[in-house]
Amino acid sequence: MNITLLLVLGGITYLSRLAGTVLLPPPRGSIHRVLERFPAPLFAALAAAALIDEAGSLESLPVLIATSGAVVLGPTRNLPVIALGGCLGYILGAALS
Amino acid sequence: MIDREPSSAPPHGAREPEPAHPAAAGMVSPRTALLVALAPATVVLVYGTIYGTSAKGVLSGTEAILSSALIFSGAVQFAILGLLTKGSSEAAVLVTAVALSARNIALGSVIRPALPRPRSRRFLLAWTIVDEAVGLALSVASSRVRVLATAGLLFYVTWLAGTMFGTFIGSLSAFTAVSSAALPVLFVGLASAMALSKGAVTRCAVAAAVTLIASIALPSLQPFLPVGVALGVTISWSEP
């Protein structure tokens, strides 16, 4: 990643912060609904994609069990607890593999 | 920087919520504001460390630290990391950054009534618009600007410190091995934290299942799948 791309990305995030606090009226209607709903499925999709390597094969057993541990504790919606579930799953997976 | 569904906060102009933090029902002193922000700052430090470690092999140490200094958004940075890991193009990175950053508009509009009038101060405070800082500020009945500024600054420092720490210890082989599981675990955590309704949980499950199957069936399309599938599910899957 080059410095120009980093600066553009920084500019995008800061502009989005400025837009809500200074520049624009708040989004409404369908755009607001899509914006508020998009992040959760995106991260779920990214989690699933992280389990597959470039050749289309599943990642190693510790990674799969770590992710399963996080999913099991997902309903707590508590990030430290979910991370702990991932750690315990990884340890279990490493012991089994 | 762990994202919450913006709909959990009232829309712009709506009645303000009851204070969720009992100790902050009245005026909040600078010390209290700092104490309120300490626990989430610890989580930010941990995830900053994971980010710095996960970035090894994808970004150089300087790039990782610079990205945290310039972007200051865990959601955007981890998503970008995930895309770069999958070999996505710069265009895909930019589209994702725009899509994820657009949520800040909703967050900013929610906290805007509490911000001071001079636009110059709003330009500075805008930098602190991250999910946890806005959430903390909305949880107090008064002194919201103080809480927002204190928490935002603390989170920035801890996010940067965590990234530096992760970048430094990322060379340790054991930590690097564990960090291979960090991204999917973190993404599950972020999705869980934001899936506040049954409909949202369903969208997450569908998006994950479709992405998993499509990634195995069409590995060459992997760089485009997460954003494409998530957008498709979001637009087409209506709330029951």
mmCIF file of C-alpha atoms in Angstrom:
data_model
loop_
_atom_site.group_PDB
_atom_site.id
_atom_site.type_symbol
_atom_site.label_atom_id
_atom_site.label_comp_id
_atom_site.label_asym_id
_atom_site.label_seq_id
_atom_site.Cartn_x
_atom_site.Cartn_y
_atom_site.Cartn_z
ATOM 1 C CA MET A 1 0.000 0.000 0.000
ATOM 2 C CA ASN A 2 1.530 3.301 -1.005
ATOM 3 C CA ILE A 3 1.423 6.589 0.900
ATOM 4 C CA THR A 4 -1.001 8.150 -1.601
ATOM 5 C CA LEU A 5 -3.564 5.412 -1.032
ATOM 6 C CA LEU A 6 -3.122 5.782 2.734
ATOM 7 C CA LEU A 7 -3.693 9.526 2.508
ATOM 8 C CA VAL A 8 -6.802 9.019 0.346
ATOM 9 C CA LEU A 9 -8.171 6.452 2.803
ATOM 10 C CA GLY A 10 -7.478 8.822 5.688
ATOM 11 C CA GLY A 11 -9.203 11.599 3.766
ATOM 12 C CA ILE A 12 -12.254 9.402 3.109
ATOM 13 C CA THR A 13 -12.704 8.517 6.780
ATOM 14 C CA TYR A 14 -12.181 12.082 8.007
ATOM 15 C CA LEU A 15 -14.556 13.482 5.369
ATOM 16 C CA SER A 16 -17.201 10.967 6.424
ATOM 17 C CA ARG A 17 -16.819 12.206 10.016
ATOM 18 C CA LEU A 18 -17.022 15.815 8.905
ATOM 19 C CA ALA A 19 -20.071 15.080 6.750
ATOM 20 C CA GLY A 20 -22.151 13.935 9.697
ATOM 21 C CA THR A 21 -21.003 16.587 12.153
ATOM 22 C CA VAL A 22 -20.554 19.634 9.922
ATOM 23 C CA LEU A 23 -21.339 19.293 6.222
ATOM 24 C CA LEU A 24 -24.419 17.248 5.359
ATOM 25 C CA PRO A 25 -27.929 16.615 6.605
ATOM 26 C CA PRO A 26 -28.289 13.083 8.021
ATOM 27 C CA PRO A 27 -29.033 10.278 5.515
ATOM 28 C CA ARG A 28 -32.649 9.194 5.335
ATOM 29 C CA GLY A 29 -34.807 6.543 3.754
ATOM 30 C CA SER A 30 -33.388 3.624 1.847
ATOM 31 C CA ILE A 31 -29.805 4.935 1.850
ATOM 32 C CA HIS A 32 -29.858 5.172 5.635
ATOM 33 C CA ARG A 33 -31.281 1.652 5.920
ATOM 34 C CA VAL A 34 -28.622 0.168 3.636
ATOM 35 C CA LEU A 35 -25.820 2.032 5.424
ATOM 36 C CA GLU A 36 -26.908 0.867 8.849
ATOM 37 C CA ARG A 37 -27.376 -2.744 7.741
ATOM 38 C CA PHE A 38 -24.315 -3.177 5.523
ATOM 39 C CA PRO A 39 -21.460 -3.520 8.070
ATOM 40 C CA ALA A 40 -22.693 -6.626 9.944
ATOM 41 C CA PRO A 41 -23.082 -8.891 6.878
ATOM 42 C CA LEU A 42 -19.843 -7.467 5.448
ATOM 43 C CA PHE A 43 -17.868 -8.608 8.488
ATOM 44 C CA ALA A 44 -19.647 -11.960 8.504
ATOM 45 C CA ALA A 45 -18.684 -12.373 4.842
ATOM 46 C CA LEU A 46 -15.088 -11.318 5.571
ATOM 47 C CA ALA A 47 -14.927 -13.872 8.406
ATOM 48 C CA ALA A 48 -16.113 -16.586 6.034
ATOM 49 C CA ALA A 49 -13.667 -15.486 3.320
ATOM 50 C CA ALA A 50 -10.802 -15.596 5.826
ATOM 51 C CA LEU A 51 -11.442 -19.315 6.273
ATOM 52 C CA ILE A 52 -10.645 -20.100 2.637
ATOM 53 C CA ASP A 53 -7.194 -19.821 1.089
ATOM 54 C CA GLU A 54 -6.424 -18.598 -2.412
ATOM 55 C CA ALA A 55 -6.769 -22.129 -3.825
ATOM 56 C CA GLY A 56 -10.270 -22.538 -2.458
ATOM 57 C CA SER A 57 -9.258 -24.852 0.404
ATOM 58 C CA LEU A 58 -10.206 -24.531 4.053
ATOM 59 C CA GLU A 59 -7.710 -22.987 6.479
ATOM 60 C CA SER A 60 -5.961 -25.070 9.153
ATOM 61 C CA LEU A 61 -7.880 -26.813 11.936
ATOM 62 C CA PRO A 62 -6.805 -24.349 14.691
ATOM 63 C CA VAL A 63 -8.094 -21.417 12.637
ATOM 64 C CA LEU A 64 -11.403 -23.182 11.942
ATOM 65 C CA ILE A 65 -11.953 -24.148 15.585
ATOM 66 C CA ALA A 66 -10.903 -20.678 16.765
ATOM 67 C CA THR A 67 -13.539 -19.164 14.482
ATOM 68 C CA SER A 68 -16.099 -21.696 15.687
ATOM 69 C CA GLY A 69 -15.308 -20.711 19.273
ATOM 70 C CA ALA A 70 -15.939 -17.084 18.388
ATOM 71 C CA VAL A 71 -19.216 -17.948 16.647
ATOM 72 C CA VAL A 72 -20.420 -19.948 19.664
ATOM 73 C CA LEU A 73 -19.833 -16.947 21.920
ATOM 74 C CA GLY A 74 -21.092 -14.477 19.308
ATOM 75 C CA PRO A 75 -24.537 -14.099 20.917
ATOM 76 C CA THR A 76 -22.871 -12.524 23.967
ATOM 77 C CA ARG A 77 -21.966 -9.553 21.707
ATOM 78 C CA ASN A 78 -19.059 -9.033 24.095
ATOM 79 C CA LEU A 79 -15.860 -8.608 22.109
ATOM 80 C CA PRO A 80 -13.387 -9.678 24.828
ATOM 81 C CA VAL A 81 -15.499 -12.794 25.492
ATOM 82 C CA ILE A 82 -15.664 -13.571 21.767
ATOM 83 C CA ALA A 83 -11.895 -13.090 21.475
ATOM 84 C CA LEU A 84 -11.441 -15.429 24.443
ATOM 85 C CA GLY A 85 -13.606 -18.014 22.687
ATOM 86 C CA GLY A 86 -11.365 -17.675 19.656
ATOM 87 C CA CYS A 87 -8.228 -18.121 21.760
ATOM 88 C CA LEU A 88 -9.588 -21.208 23.508
ATOM 89 C CA GLY A 89 -10.702 -22.634 20.167
ATOM 90 C CA TYR A 90 -7.248 -22.045 18.726
ATOM 91 C CA ILE A 91 -5.591 -23.804 21.650
ATOM 92 C CA LEU A 92 -7.991 -26.732 21.301
ATOM 93 C CA GLY A 93 -7.408 -26.892 17.553
ATOM 94 C CA ALA A 94 -3.639 -26.760 17.981
ATOM 95 C CA ALA A 95 -3.826 -29.598 20.500
ATOM 96 C CA LEU A 96 -5.930 -31.726 18.148
ATOM 97 C CA SER A 97 -3.851 -31.125 15.019
ATOM 98 C CA MET B 1 -13.643 1.402 16.738
ATOM 99 C CA ILE B 2 -15.805 -1.586 17.154
ATOM 100 C CA ASP B 3 -18.889 -0.703 15.177
ATOM 101 C CA ARG B 4 -22.421 -0.691 16.451
ATOM 102 C CA GLU B 5 -25.569 -0.463 14.416
ATOM 103 C CA PRO B 6 -26.299 3.219 14.021
ATOM 104 C CA SER B 7 -30.014 2.526 14.417
ATOM 105 C CA SER B 8 -29.373 1.872 18.132
ATOM 106 C CA ALA B 9 -29.130 5.624 18.516
ATOM 107 C CA PRO B 10 -32.048 7.961 17.906
ATOM 108 C CA PRO B 11 -32.346 9.714 14.556
ATOM 109 C CA HIS B 12 -31.261 13.295 14.158
ATOM 110 C CA GLY B 13 -33.603 15.591 15.996
ATOM 111 C CA ALA B 14 -35.240 12.845 18.052
ATOM 112 C CA ARG B 15 -35.583 12.998 21.844
ATOM 113 C CA GLU B 16 -32.286 12.201 23.552
ATOM 114 C CA PRO B 17 -32.003 8.793 25.241
ATOM 115 C CA GLU B 18 -31.974 8.277 28.991
ATOM 116 C CA PRO B 19 -28.424 8.144 30.357
ATOM 117 C CA ALA B 20 -27.143 4.556 30.271
ATOM 118 C CA HIS B 21 -24.218 5.236 32.577
ATOM 119 C CA PRO B 22 -25.507 5.782 36.143
ATOM 120 C CA ALA B 23 -22.347 7.540 37.306
ATOM 121 C CA ALA B 24 -22.715 10.032 34.501
ATOM 122 C CA ALA B 25 -26.242 11.250 35.066
ATOM 123 C CA GLY B 26 -24.987 14.715 36.055
ATOM 124 C CA MET B 27 -22.012 16.839 35.020
ATOM 125 C CA VAL B 28 -19.015 14.716 34.076
ATOM 126 C CA SER B 29 -15.631 15.815 35.364
ATOM 127 C CA PRO B 30 -12.546 15.310 33.201
ATOM 128 C CA ARG B 31 -11.423 12.553 35.583
ATOM 129 C CA THR B 32 -14.763 10.753 35.349
ATOM 130 C CA ALA B 33 -14.720 11.057 31.565
ATOM 131 C CA LEU B 34 -11.294 9.444 31.537
ATOM 132 C CA LEU B 35 -12.408 6.648 33.876
ATOM 133 C CA VAL B 36 -15.502 5.937 31.778
ATOM 134 C CA ALA B 37 -13.320 5.598 28.681
ATOM 135 C CA LEU B 38 -10.613 3.416 30.243
ATOM 136 C CA ALA B 39 -12.313 0.008 29.890
ATOM 137 C CA PRO B 40 -13.171 0.374 26.185
ATOM 138 C CA ALA B 41 -9.713 1.874 25.644
ATOM 139 C CA THR B 42 -8.231 -1.399 26.885
ATOM 140 C CA VAL B 43 -10.219 -3.280 24.243
ATOM 141 C CA VAL B 44 -9.071 -0.783 21.612
ATOM 142 C CA LEU B 45 -5.461 -1.396 22.703
ATOM 143 C CA VAL B 46 -5.892 -5.166 22.336
ATOM 144 C CA TYR B 47 -7.467 -4.891 18.892
ATOM 145 C CA GLY B 48 -4.848 -2.354 17.844
ATOM 146 C CA THR B 49 -2.248 -4.955 18.780
ATOM 147 C CA ILE B 50 -4.086 -7.605 16.772
ATOM 148 C CA TYR B 51 -4.268 -5.207 13.834
ATOM 149 C CA GLY B 52 -0.554 -4.480 13.991
ATOM 150 C CA THR B 53 0.237 -8.172 14.178
ATOM 151 C CA SER B 54 -2.237 -9.191 11.471
ATOM 152 C CA ALA B 55 -0.844 -6.532 9.161
ATOM 153 C CA LYS B 56 2.513 -8.322 9.129
ATOM 154 C CA GLY B 57 3.061 -9.776 5.690
ATOM 155 C CA VAL B 58 0.418 -7.517 4.155
ATOM 156 C CA LEU B 59 1.729 -4.081 5.115
ATOM 157 C CA SER B 60 5.163 -2.919 6.190
ATOM 158 C CA GLY B 61 5.522 -1.795 9.799
ATOM 159 C CA THR B 62 5.572 1.855 8.719
ATOM 160 C CA GLU B 63 2.463 1.402 6.562
ATOM 161 C CA ALA B 64 0.595 -0.306 9.389
ATOM 162 C CA ILE B 65 1.398 2.482 11.855
ATOM 163 C CA LEU B 66 0.664 5.183 9.295
ATOM 164 C CA SER B 67 -2.668 3.572 8.440
ATOM 165 C CA SER B 68 -3.695 3.724 12.103
ATOM 166 C CA ALA B 69 -2.471 7.304 12.411
ATOM 167 C CA LEU B 70 -4.274 8.498 9.269
ATOM 168 C CA ILE B 71 -7.404 6.345 9.098
ATOM 169 C CA PHE B 72 -8.161 5.654 12.800
ATOM 170 C CA SER B 73 -10.982 3.244 12.040
ATOM 171 C CA GLY B 74 -10.763 -0.391 13.047
ATOM 172 C CA ALA B 75 -13.672 -1.358 10.816
ATOM 173 C CA VAL B 76 -12.114 0.201 7.723
ATOM 174 C CA GLN B 77 -8.588 -0.945 8.512
ATOM 175 C CA PHE B 78 -9.476 -4.581 9.231
ATOM 176 C CA ALA B 79 -11.705 -4.739 6.158
ATOM 177 C CA ILE B 80 -8.893 -3.335 4.020
ATOM 178 C CA LEU B 81 -6.484 -5.821 5.536
ATOM 179 C CA GLY B 82 -8.887 -8.624 4.701
ATOM 180 C CA LEU B 83 -9.207 -7.405 1.118
ATOM 181 C CA LEU B 84 -5.461 -6.937 0.627
ATOM 182 C CA THR B 85 -4.867 -10.407 2.050
ATOM 183 C CA LYS B 86 -7.166 -11.722 -0.675
ATOM 184 C CA GLY B 87 -5.341 -9.732 -3.350
ATOM 185 C CA SER B 88 -8.103 -7.193 -3.953
ATOM 186 C CA SER B 89 -7.490 -4.156 -6.128
ATOM 187 C CA GLU B 90 -7.057 -0.594 -4.872
ATOM 188 C CA ALA B 91 -10.479 0.184 -6.348
ATOM 189 C CA ALA B 92 -12.088 -2.499 -4.169
ATOM 190 C CA VAL B 93 -10.220 -1.087 -1.149
ATOM 191 C CA LEU B 94 -11.502 2.414 -1.877
ATOM 192 C CA VAL B 95 -15.092 1.274 -2.452
ATOM 193 C CA THR B 96 -15.037 -0.631 0.821
ATOM 194 C CA ALA B 97 -13.546 2.341 2.681
ATOM 195 C CA VAL B 98 -16.255 4.628 1.310
ATOM 196 C CA ALA B 99 -19.019 2.142 2.143
ATOM 197 C CA LEU B 100 -17.788 1.560 5.703
ATOM 198 C CA SER B 101 -16.949 5.208 6.371
ATOM 199 C CA ALA B 102 -20.414 6.263 5.238
ATOM 200 C CA ARG B 103 -21.686 4.980 8.562
ATOM 201 C CA ASN B 104 -19.820 7.842 10.244
ATOM 202 C CA ILE B 105 -22.340 10.197 8.643
ATOM 203 C CA ALA B 106 -25.117 8.577 10.655
ATOM 204 C CA LEU B 107 -23.018 8.565 13.849
ATOM 205 C CA GLY B 108 -22.000 12.178 13.347
ATOM 206 C CA SER B 109 -25.560 13.286 12.773
ATOM 207 C CA VAL B 110 -26.661 11.597 15.994
ATOM 208 C CA ILE B 111 -24.065 13.361 18.155
ATOM 209 C CA ARG B 112 -24.248 16.666 16.245
ATOM 210 C CA PRO B 113 -26.887 18.324 18.513
ATOM 211 C CA ALA B 114 -24.452 18.009 21.439
ATOM 212 C CA LEU B 115 -21.537 19.597 19.594
ATOM 213 C CA PRO B 116 -20.580 23.252 20.063
ATOM 214 C CA ARG B 117 -21.689 25.862 17.538
ATOM 215 C CA PRO B 118 -18.338 27.157 16.274
ATOM 216 C CA ARG B 119 -17.644 25.144 13.142
ATOM 217 C CA SER B 120 -13.899 25.284 13.841
ATOM 218 C CA ARG B 121 -14.390 23.199 17.004
ATOM 219 C CA ARG B 122 -16.627 20.772 15.136
ATOM 220 C CA PHE B 123 -13.863 20.233 12.588
ATOM 221 C CA LEU B 124 -11.583 19.127 15.431
ATOM 222 C CA LEU B 125 -14.195 17.049 17.247
ATOM 223 C CA ALA B 126 -15.108 15.260 14.015
ATOM 224 C CA TRP B 127 -11.837 13.338 14.333
ATOM 225 C CA THR B 128 -13.194 11.670 17.485
ATOM 226 C CA ILE B 129 -16.272 10.250 15.710
ATOM 227 C CA VAL B 130 -15.660 6.565 16.306
ATOM 228 C CA ASP B 131 -18.331 4.151 17.445
ATOM 229 C CA GLU B 132 -17.235 3.659 21.057
ATOM 230 C CA ALA B 133 -16.603 7.366 21.664
ATOM 231 C CA VAL B 134 -20.006 8.348 20.254
ATOM 232 C CA GLY B 135 -21.646 5.541 22.230
ATOM 233 C CA LEU B 136 -20.022 6.718 25.474
ATOM 234 C CA ALA B 137 -20.946 10.331 24.785
ATOM 235 C CA LEU B 138 -24.574 9.376 24.168
ATOM 236 C CA SER B 139 -24.646 7.393 27.416
ATOM 237 C CA VAL B 140 -24.276 10.524 29.562
ATOM 238 C CA ALA B 141 -26.922 13.180 30.110
ATOM 239 C CA SER B 142 -24.538 16.148 29.950
ATOM 240 C CA SER B 143 -20.907 17.000 29.176
ATOM 241 C CA ARG B 144 -21.181 14.946 25.999
ATOM 242 C CA VAL B 145 -18.524 16.956 24.217
ATOM 243 C CA ARG B 146 -16.093 16.341 27.102
ATOM 244 C CA VAL B 147 -16.751 12.598 27.039
ATOM 245 C CA LEU B 148 -16.522 12.473 23.240
ATOM 246 C CA ALA B 149 -13.254 14.392 23.159
ATOM 247 C CA THR B 150 -11.683 12.524 26.081
ATOM 248 C CA ALA B 151 -12.712 9.086 24.842
ATOM 249 C CA GLY B 152 -11.859 9.850 21.231
ATOM 250 C CA LEU B 153 -8.382 11.080 22.102
ATOM 251 C CA LEU B 154 -7.753 8.140 24.435
ATOM 252 C CA PHE B 155 -8.910 5.665 21.794
ATOM 253 C CA TYR B 156 -6.671 7.288 19.189
ATOM 254 C CA VAL B 157 -3.625 6.994 21.439
ATOM 255 C CA THR B 158 -4.373 3.394 22.442
ATOM 256 C CA TRP B 159 -5.199 2.363 18.854
ATOM 257 C CA LEU B 160 -1.882 3.791 17.685
ATOM 258 C CA ALA B 161 0.029 2.302 20.622
ATOM 259 C CA GLY B 162 -1.588 -1.090 20.035
ATOM 260 C CA THR B 163 -0.680 -0.985 16.357
ATOM 261 C CA MET B 164 2.930 -0.128 17.185
ATOM 262 C CA PHE B 165 3.074 -2.883 19.793
ATOM 263 C CA GLY B 166 1.531 -5.417 17.412
ATOM 264 C CA THR B 167 3.885 -4.416 14.642
ATOM 265 C CA PHE B 168 6.833 -4.832 16.988
ATOM 266 C CA ILE B 169 5.921 -8.200 18.508
ATOM 267 C CA GLY B 170 4.498 -9.469 15.234
ATOM 268 C CA SER B 171 7.907 -10.848 14.401
ATOM 269 C CA LEU B 172 7.546 -13.447 17.139
ATOM 270 C CA SER B 173 6.624 -16.664 15.375
ATOM 271 C CA ALA B 174 4.171 -17.883 18.017
ATOM 272 C CA PHE B 175 2.204 -14.638 17.956
ATOM 273 C CA THR B 176 2.260 -14.596 14.172
ATOM 274 C CA ALA B 177 0.837 -18.116 14.047
ATOM 275 C CA VAL B 178 -1.951 -17.232 16.446
ATOM 276 C CA SER B 179 -2.674 -14.042 14.533
ATOM 277 C CA SER B 180 -3.672 -16.127 11.476
ATOM 278 C CA ALA B 181 -6.861 -16.871 13.393
ATOM 279 C CA ALA B 182 -7.212 -13.305 14.649
ATOM 280 C CA LEU B 183 -8.897 -11.875 11.553
ATOM 281 C CA PRO B 184 -11.790 -14.337 11.280
ATOM 282 C CA VAL B 185 -12.312 -14.203 15.056
ATOM 283 C CA LEU B 186 -12.300 -10.422 15.004
ATOM 284 C CA PHE B 187 -14.691 -10.295 12.054
ATOM 285 C CA VAL B 188 -17.064 -12.622 13.893
ATOM 286 C CA GLY B 189 -16.817 -10.291 16.895
ATOM 287 C CA LEU B 190 -17.510 -7.186 14.819
ATOM 288 C CA ALA B 191 -20.446 -8.831 13.044
ATOM 289 C CA SER B 192 -21.864 -10.022 16.374
ATOM 290 C CA ALA B 193 -21.517 -6.603 17.969
ATOM 291 C CA MET B 194 -23.436 -5.021 15.103
ATOM 292 C CA ALA B 195 -26.093 -7.688 14.574
ATOM 293 C CA LEU B 196 -28.596 -6.339 17.060
ATOM 294 C CA SER B 197 -31.763 -7.884 15.594
ATOM 295 C CA LYS B 198 -32.859 -11.300 14.377
ATOM 296 C CA GLY B 199 -32.964 -9.917 10.852
ATOM 297 C CA ALA B 200 -29.367 -8.731 11.155
ATOM 298 C CA VAL B 201 -28.235 -12.118 12.481
ATOM 299 C CA THR B 202 -30.001 -13.800 9.558
ATOM 300 C CA ARG B 203 -28.293 -11.474 7.060
ATOM 301 C CA CYS B 204 -24.920 -12.276 8.667
ATOM 302 C CA ALA B 205 -25.547 -16.019 8.480
ATOM 303 C CA VAL B 206 -26.679 -15.837 4.856
ATOM 304 C CA ALA B 207 -23.754 -13.606 3.856
ATOM 305 C CA ALA B 208 -21.253 -15.916 5.580
ATOM 306 C CA ALA B 209 -22.748 -19.066 4.050
ATOM 307 C CA VAL B 210 -22.922 -17.641 0.534
ATOM 308 C CA THR B 211 -19.371 -16.275 0.784
ATOM 309 C CA LEU B 212 -18.026 -19.574 2.108
ATOM 310 C CA ILE B 213 -19.646 -21.649 -0.647
ATOM 311 C CA ALA B 214 -18.784 -19.150 -3.378
ATOM 312 C CA SER B 215 -15.152 -18.871 -2.182
ATOM 313 C CA ILE B 216 -14.730 -22.628 -2.448
ATOM 314 C CA ALA B 217 -16.538 -22.877 -5.788
ATOM 315 C CA LEU B 218 -15.034 -19.744 -7.356
ATOM 316 C CA PRO B 219 -11.721 -19.002 -5.601
ATOM 317 C CA SER B 220 -10.659 -16.573 -8.318
ATOM 318 C CA LEU B 221 -13.541 -14.276 -7.356
ATOM 319 C CA GLN B 222 -12.576 -14.204 -3.676
ATOM 320 C CA PRO B 223 -11.376 -10.580 -3.629
ATOM 321 C CA PHE B 224 -14.811 -9.363 -4.726
ATOM 322 C CA LEU B 225 -17.033 -11.772 -2.844
ATOM 323 C CA PRO B 226 -17.256 -10.253 0.668
ATOM 324 C CA VAL B 227 -18.316 -6.775 -0.473
ATOM 325 C CA GLY B 228 -20.513 -8.058 -3.291
ATOM 326 C CA VAL B 229 -22.288 -10.668 -1.204
ATOM 327 C CA ALA B 230 -22.754 -8.313 1.760
ATOM 328 C CA LEU B 231 -24.195 -5.596 -0.459
ATOM 329 C CA GLY B 232 -26.474 -8.062 -2.222
ATOM 330 C CA VAL B 233 -27.746 -9.499 1.051
ATOM 331 C CA THR B 234 -28.208 -6.042 2.571
ATOM 332 C CA ILE B 235 -30.179 -4.686 -0.355
ATOM 333 C CA SER B 236 -32.288 -7.761 -1.083
ATOM 334 C CA TRP B 237 -32.909 -9.187 2.394
ATOM 335 C CA SER B 238 -35.635 -7.152 4.031
ATOM 336 C CA GLU B 239 -36.468 -7.195 7.724
ATOM 337 C CA PRO B 240 -39.193 -9.764 8.534
#
